[in-house]
Amino acid sequence: MVTEGHRGLLPEGGYVVDAGDDWGYVDKPHHRKVLLRSRWPLSDVDWLTTGGGAGRVVTALTAASAGPVRILAICIPWARAHVSTRRRDATAWSEHLGGLDQLEVLGSTGGADGGCQRLQSACPAGPATREGRRADG
């Protein structure tokens, strides 16, 4: 897992998904708050699309050699996220607490309820979308 990264910095090969670009920094189109990379194929991918978790949470199932493993990649918003910078539409702790509440919902539903988006599979790792393209490039 990489936080506040760019796909171009990741090693070639492997499988990559990200949490999307909706995390309040529209002037950095290639940056991602969360990237998840695996040497094994990724499937059953979910990411949060609303609230404090938007662009900051992605989960996927990886086909590890020992069997399937669920991975949760997250970057929890800091206490003053979007209070006096960037979007300026939040109060202290609101993004942080809202993101944690969303994690609880994600964990209890096991997936695509409560503002989540689901992909059926992630393909081998090329440039940068949640669709799971190859990581090289």
JSON list of C-alpha atoms in Angstrom, two decimals:
[
{"chain": "A", "resi": 1, "resn": "MET", "atom": "CA", "xyz": [0.00, 0.00, 0.00]},
{"chain": "A", "resi": 2, "resn": "VAL", "atom": "CA", "xyz": [1.18, 3.51, -0.83]},
{"chain": "A", "resi": 3, "resn": "THR", "atom": "CA", "xyz": [-0.38, 6.71, 0.50]},
{"chain": "A", "resi": 4, "resn": "GLU", "atom": "CA", "xyz": [-0.07, 10.06, -1.25]},
{"chain": "A", "resi": 5, "resn": "GLY", "atom": "CA", "xyz": [1.61, 8.51, -4.26]},
{"chain": "A", "resi": 6, "resn": "HIS", "atom": "CA", "xyz": [1.70, 8.27, -8.02]},
{"chain": "A", "resi": 7, "resn": "ARG", "atom": "CA", "xyz": [1.49, 5.08, -10.10]},
{"chain": "A", "resi": 8, "resn": "GLY", "atom": "CA", "xyz": [4.55, 6.07, -12.08]},
{"chain": "A", "resi": 9, "resn": "LEU", "atom": "CA", "xyz": [6.66, 5.62, -8.94]},
{"chain": "A", "resi": 10, "resn": "LEU", "atom": "CA", "xyz": [5.61, 2.00, -8.41]},
{"chain": "A", "resi": 11, "resn": "PRO", "atom": "CA", "xyz": [7.72, -0.93, -9.64]},
{"chain": "A", "resi": 12, "resn": "GLU", "atom": "CA", "xyz": [6.78, -2.38, -13.02]},
{"chain": "A", "resi": 13, "resn": "GLY", "atom": "CA", "xyz": [4.50, -5.40, -13.11]},
{"chain": "A", "resi": 14, "resn": "GLY", "atom": "CA", "xyz": [2.07, -6.55, -10.51]},
{"chain": "A", "resi": 15, "resn": "TYR", "atom": "CA", "xyz": [-1.55, -5.50, -10.05]},
{"chain": "A", "resi": 16, "resn": "VAL", "atom": "CA", "xyz": [-2.67, -2.07, -8.88]},
{"chain": "A", "resi": 17, "resn": "VAL", "atom": "CA", "xyz": [-5.93, -0.43, -7.86]},
{"chain": "A", "resi": 18, "resn": "ASP", "atom": "CA", "xyz": [-6.43, 2.99, -6.30]},
{"chain": "A", "resi": 19, "resn": "ALA", "atom": "CA", "xyz": [-9.08, 4.77, -4.27]},
{"chain": "A", "resi": 20, "resn": "GLY", "atom": "CA", "xyz": [-9.74, 7.35, -6.98]},
{"chain": "A", "resi": 21, "resn": "ASP", "atom": "CA", "xyz": [-8.97, 11.02, -7.40]},
{"chain": "A", "resi": 22, "resn": "ASP", "atom": "CA", "xyz": [-11.81, 12.47, -5.30]},
{"chain": "A", "resi": 23, "resn": "TRP", "atom": "CA", "xyz": [-9.88, 13.54, -2.22]},
{"chain": "A", "resi": 24, "resn": "GLY", "atom": "CA", "xyz": [-9.97, 17.31, -2.57]},
{"chain": "A", "resi": 25, "resn": "TYR", "atom": "CA", "xyz": [-6.92, 18.05, -4.73]},
{"chain": "A", "resi": 26, "resn": "VAL", "atom": "CA", "xyz": [-8.19, 18.47, -8.28]},
{"chain": "A", "resi": 27, "resn": "ASP", "atom": "CA", "xyz": [-4.96, 20.23, -9.29]},
{"chain": "A", "resi": 28, "resn": "LYS", "atom": "CA", "xyz": [-3.01, 16.96, -8.91]},
{"chain": "A", "resi": 29, "resn": "PRO", "atom": "CA", "xyz": [-4.76, 14.64, -11.39]},
{"chain": "A", "resi": 30, "resn": "HIS", "atom": "CA", "xyz": [-2.13, 11.86, -11.32]},
{"chain": "A", "resi": 31, "resn": "HIS", "atom": "CA", "xyz": [-1.70, 11.75, -7.55]},
{"chain": "A", "resi": 32, "resn": "ARG", "atom": "CA", "xyz": [-3.66, 9.29, -5.45]},
{"chain": "A", "resi": 33, "resn": "LYS", "atom": "CA", "xyz": [-4.24, 9.34, -1.74]},
{"chain": "A", "resi": 34, "resn": "VAL", "atom": "CA", "xyz": [-4.19, 5.51, -1.66]},
{"chain": "A", "resi": 35, "resn": "LEU", "atom": "CA", "xyz": [-2.71, 2.92, -4.04]},
{"chain": "A", "resi": 36, "resn": "LEU", "atom": "CA", "xyz": [-2.85, -0.82, -3.46]},
{"chain": "A", "resi": 37, "resn": "ARG", "atom": "CA", "xyz": [-0.31, -3.02, -5.29]},
{"chain": "A", "resi": 38, "resn": "SER", "atom": "CA", "xyz": [-0.01, -6.79, -5.26]},
{"chain": "A", "resi": 39, "resn": "ARG", "atom": "CA", "xyz": [2.15, -9.30, -7.08]},
{"chain": "A", "resi": 40, "resn": "TRP", "atom": "CA", "xyz": [-0.97, -11.48, -7.27]},
{"chain": "A", "resi": 41, "resn": "PRO", "atom": "CA", "xyz": [-4.24, -10.70, -9.12]},
{"chain": "A", "resi": 42, "resn": "LEU", "atom": "CA", "xyz": [-6.75, -8.45, -7.35]},
{"chain": "A", "resi": 43, "resn": "SER", "atom": "CA", "xyz": [-10.51, -8.95, -7.45]},
{"chain": "A", "resi": 44, "resn": "ASP", "atom": "CA", "xyz": [-13.66, -7.97, -5.52]},
{"chain": "A", "resi": 45, "resn": "VAL", "atom": "CA", "xyz": [-12.47, -4.34, -5.41]},
{"chain": "A", "resi": 46, "resn": "ASP", "atom": "CA", "xyz": [-14.47, -1.73, -3.46]},
{"chain": "A", "resi": 47, "resn": "TRP", "atom": "CA", "xyz": [-13.75, 1.94, -2.79]},
{"chain": "A", "resi": 48, "resn": "LEU", "atom": "CA", "xyz": [-15.63, 4.66, -0.96]},
{"chain": "A", "resi": 49, "resn": "THR", "atom": "CA", "xyz": [-17.18, 7.35, -3.14]},
{"chain": "A", "resi": 50, "resn": "THR", "atom": "CA", "xyz": [-18.69, 9.74, -0.59]},
{"chain": "A", "resi": 51, "resn": "GLY", "atom": "CA", "xyz": [-17.78, 11.52, 2.65]},
{"chain": "A", "resi": 52, "resn": "GLY", "atom": "CA", "xyz": [-14.42, 11.56, 4.41]},
{"chain": "A", "resi": 53, "resn": "GLY", "atom": "CA", "xyz": [-13.46, 8.20, 2.92]},
{"chain": "A", "resi": 54, "resn": "ALA", "atom": "CA", "xyz": [-13.88, 9.26, -0.72]},
{"chain": "A", "resi": 55, "resn": "GLY", "atom": "CA", "xyz": [-10.58, 8.79, -2.52]},
{"chain": "A", "resi": 56, "resn": "ARG", "atom": "CA", "xyz": [-8.98, 7.51, 0.69]},
{"chain": "A", "resi": 57, "resn": "VAL", "atom": "CA", "xyz": [-10.19, 3.90, 1.01]},
{"chain": "A", "resi": 58, "resn": "VAL", "atom": "CA", "xyz": [-9.87, 0.91, -1.30]},
{"chain": "A", "resi": 59, "resn": "THR", "atom": "CA", "xyz": [-10.23, -2.77, -0.49]},
{"chain": "A", "resi": 60, "resn": "ALA", "atom": "CA", "xyz": [-9.50, -5.80, -2.66]},
{"chain": "A", "resi": 61, "resn": "LEU", "atom": "CA", "xyz": [-9.14, -9.54, -2.50]},
{"chain": "A", "resi": 62, "resn": "THR", "atom": "CA", "xyz": [-5.75, -10.84, -3.62]},
{"chain": "A", "resi": 63, "resn": "ALA", "atom": "CA", "xyz": [-5.05, -14.36, -4.78]},
{"chain": "A", "resi": 64, "resn": "ALA", "atom": "CA", "xyz": [-1.95, -14.94, -2.63]},
{"chain": "A", "resi": 65, "resn": "SER", "atom": "CA", "xyz": [-0.05, -18.20, -2.83]},
{"chain": "A", "resi": 66, "resn": "ALA", "atom": "CA", "xyz": [-1.40, -19.21, 0.62]},
{"chain": "A", "resi": 67, "resn": "GLY", "atom": "CA", "xyz": [-4.97, -18.42, -0.46]},
{"chain": "A", "resi": 68, "resn": "PRO", "atom": "CA", "xyz": [-7.23, -15.36, -0.79]},
{"chain": "A", "resi": 69, "resn": "VAL", "atom": "CA", "xyz": [-6.43, -12.37, 1.43]},
{"chain": "A", "resi": 70, "resn": "ARG", "atom": "CA", "xyz": [-8.65, -9.28, 1.90]},
{"chain": "A", "resi": 71, "resn": "ILE", "atom": "CA", "xyz": [-6.57, -6.08, 1.92]},
{"chain": "A", "resi": 72, "resn": "LEU", "atom": "CA", "xyz": [-7.85, -2.71, 3.19]},
{"chain": "A", "resi": 73, "resn": "ALA", "atom": "CA", "xyz": [-5.79, 0.31, 2.12]},
{"chain": "A", "resi": 74, "resn": "ILE", "atom": "CA", "xyz": [-6.69, 3.56, 3.85]},
{"chain": "A", "resi": 75, "resn": "CYS", "atom": "CA", "xyz": [-5.38, 7.04, 4.54]},
{"chain": "A", "resi": 76, "resn": "ILE", "atom": "CA", "xyz": [-7.44, 8.46, 7.42]},
{"chain": "A", "resi": 77, "resn": "PRO", "atom": "CA", "xyz": [-8.02, 12.23, 7.10]},
{"chain": "A", "resi": 78, "resn": "TRP", "atom": "CA", "xyz": [-6.21, 14.35, 9.69]},
{"chain": "A", "resi": 79, "resn": "ALA", "atom": "CA", "xyz": [-8.15, 16.39, 12.26]},
{"chain": "A", "resi": 80, "resn": "ARG", "atom": "CA", "xyz": [-8.35, 19.58, 10.19]},
{"chain": "A", "resi": 81, "resn": "ALA", "atom": "CA", "xyz": [-8.72, 18.12, 6.70]},
{"chain": "A", "resi": 82, "resn": "HIS", "atom": "CA", "xyz": [-10.55, 20.63, 4.46]},
{"chain": "A", "resi": 83, "resn": "VAL", "atom": "CA", "xyz": [-11.21, 23.05, 7.35]},
{"chain": "A", "resi": 84, "resn": "SER", "atom": "CA", "xyz": [-8.98, 25.97, 6.30]},
{"chain": "A", "resi": 85, "resn": "THR", "atom": "CA", "xyz": [-7.31, 24.56, 3.18]},
{"chain": "A", "resi": 86, "resn": "ARG", "atom": "CA", "xyz": [-8.42, 23.12, -0.18]},
{"chain": "A", "resi": 87, "resn": "ARG", "atom": "CA", "xyz": [-12.20, 22.60, -0.18]},
{"chain": "A", "resi": 88, "resn": "ARG", "atom": "CA", "xyz": [-12.77, 24.53, 3.10]},
{"chain": "A", "resi": 89, "resn": "ASP", "atom": "CA", "xyz": [-16.13, 22.87, 3.62]},
{"chain": "A", "resi": 90, "resn": "ALA", "atom": "CA", "xyz": [-15.47, 20.84, 6.79]},
{"chain": "A", "resi": 91, "resn": "THR", "atom": "CA", "xyz": [-15.24, 21.37, 10.53]},
{"chain": "A", "resi": 92, "resn": "ALA", "atom": "CA", "xyz": [-12.43, 20.10, 12.74]},
{"chain": "A", "resi": 93, "resn": "TRP", "atom": "CA", "xyz": [-12.50, 16.29, 12.95]},
{"chain": "A", "resi": 94, "resn": "SER", "atom": "CA", "xyz": [-15.54, 15.95, 10.64]},
{"chain": "A", "resi": 95, "resn": "GLU", "atom": "CA", "xyz": [-13.65, 14.31, 7.74]},
{"chain": "A", "resi": 96, "resn": "HIS", "atom": "CA", "xyz": [-11.67, 12.12, 10.14]},
{"chain": "A", "resi": 97, "resn": "LEU", "atom": "CA", "xyz": [-14.69, 10.88, 12.11]},
{"chain": "A", "resi": 98, "resn": "GLY", "atom": "CA", "xyz": [-16.85, 10.55, 8.99]},
{"chain": "A", "resi": 99, "resn": "GLY", "atom": "CA", "xyz": [-14.19, 8.41, 7.32]},
{"chain": "A", "resi": 100, "resn": "LEU", "atom": "CA", "xyz": [-13.97, 6.15, 10.37]},
{"chain": "A", "resi": 101, "resn": "ASP", "atom": "CA", "xyz": [-17.77, 5.78, 10.44]},
{"chain": "A", "resi": 102, "resn": "GLN", "atom": "CA", "xyz": [-17.66, 4.74, 6.79]},
{"chain": "A", "resi": 103, "resn": "LEU", "atom": "CA", "xyz": [-15.05, 2.09, 7.57]},
{"chain": "A", "resi": 104, "resn": "GLU", "atom": "CA", "xyz": [-17.39, 0.64, 10.16]},
{"chain": "A", "resi": 105, "resn": "VAL", "atom": "CA", "xyz": [-20.18, 0.44, 7.57]},
{"chain": "A", "resi": 106, "resn": "LEU", "atom": "CA", "xyz": [-17.82, -1.06, 4.97]},
{"chain": "A", "resi": 107, "resn": "GLY", "atom": "CA", "xyz": [-16.70, -3.71, 7.44]},
{"chain": "A", "resi": 108, "resn": "SER", "atom": "CA", "xyz": [-20.20, -4.58, 8.61]},
{"chain": "A", "resi": 109, "resn": "THR", "atom": "CA", "xyz": [-21.69, -4.89, 5.11]},
{"chain": "A", "resi": 110, "resn": "GLY", "atom": "CA", "xyz": [-18.73, -6.68, 3.61]},
{"chain": "A", "resi": 111, "resn": "GLY", "atom": "CA", "xyz": [-18.77, -4.45, 0.58]},
{"chain": "A", "resi": 112, "resn": "ALA", "atom": "CA", "xyz": [-20.57, -2.23, -1.80]},
{"chain": "A", "resi": 113, "resn": "ASP", "atom": "CA", "xyz": [-23.22, -0.66, 0.43]},
{"chain": "A", "resi": 114, "resn": "GLY", "atom": "CA", "xyz": [-23.04, 2.79, 2.01]},
{"chain": "A", "resi": 115, "resn": "GLY", "atom": "CA", "xyz": [-21.28, 4.82, -0.68]},
{"chain": "A", "resi": 116, "resn": "CYS", "atom": "CA", "xyz": [-19.00, 2.12, -2.07]},
{"chain": "A", "resi": 117, "resn": "GLN", "atom": "CA", "xyz": [-18.29, 1.33, -5.67]},
{"chain": "A", "resi": 118, "resn": "ARG", "atom": "CA", "xyz": [-17.53, -2.26, -6.67]},
{"chain": "A", "resi": 119, "resn": "LEU", "atom": "CA", "xyz": [-15.46, -3.71, -9.48]},
{"chain": "A", "resi": 120, "resn": "GLN", "atom": "CA", "xyz": [-15.71, -7.36, -10.37]},
{"chain": "A", "resi": 121, "resn": "SER", "atom": "CA", "xyz": [-11.99, -7.77, -11.02]},
{"chain": "A", "resi": 122, "resn": "ALA", "atom": "CA", "xyz": [-8.72, -5.95, -11.48]},
{"chain": "A", "resi": 123, "resn": "CYS", "atom": "CA", "xyz": [-6.65, -6.69, -14.55]},
{"chain": "A", "resi": 124, "resn": "PRO", "atom": "CA", "xyz": [-2.89, -7.07, -14.75]},
{"chain": "A", "resi": 125, "resn": "ALA", "atom": "CA", "xyz": [-1.11, -3.89, -14.00]},
{"chain": "A", "resi": 126, "resn": "GLY", "atom": "CA", "xyz": [-0.55, 0.44, -17.57]},
{"chain": "A", "resi": 127, "resn": "PRO", "atom": "CA", "xyz": [-1.45, 3.75, -16.45]},
{"chain": "A", "resi": 128, "resn": "ALA", "atom": "CA", "xyz": [-3.76, 4.72, -13.73]},
{"chain": "A", "resi": 129, "resn": "THR", "atom": "CA", "xyz": [-7.35, 3.94, -13.04]},
{"chain": "A", "resi": 130, "resn": "ARG", "atom": "CA", "xyz": [-9.28, 2.04, -10.46]},
{"chain": "A", "resi": 131, "resn": "GLU", "atom": "CA", "xyz": [-10.04, -0.48, -13.17]},
{"chain": "A", "resi": 132, "resn": "GLY", "atom": "CA", "xyz": [-6.88, -2.29, -12.17]},
{"chain": "A", "resi": 133, "resn": "ARG", "atom": "CA", "xyz": [-4.69, -1.77, -15.21]},
{"chain": "A", "resi": 134, "resn": "ARG", "atom": "CA", "xyz": [-1.06, -2.84, -15.20]},
{"chain": "A", "resi": 135, "resn": "ALA", "atom": "CA", "xyz": [1.26, -0.78, -13.00]},
{"chain": "A", "resi": 136, "resn": "ASP", "atom": "CA", "xyz": [3.98, -0.29, -15.60]},
{"chain": "A", "resi": 137, "resn": "GLY", "atom": "CA", "xyz": [4.02, 3.03, -17.40]}
]
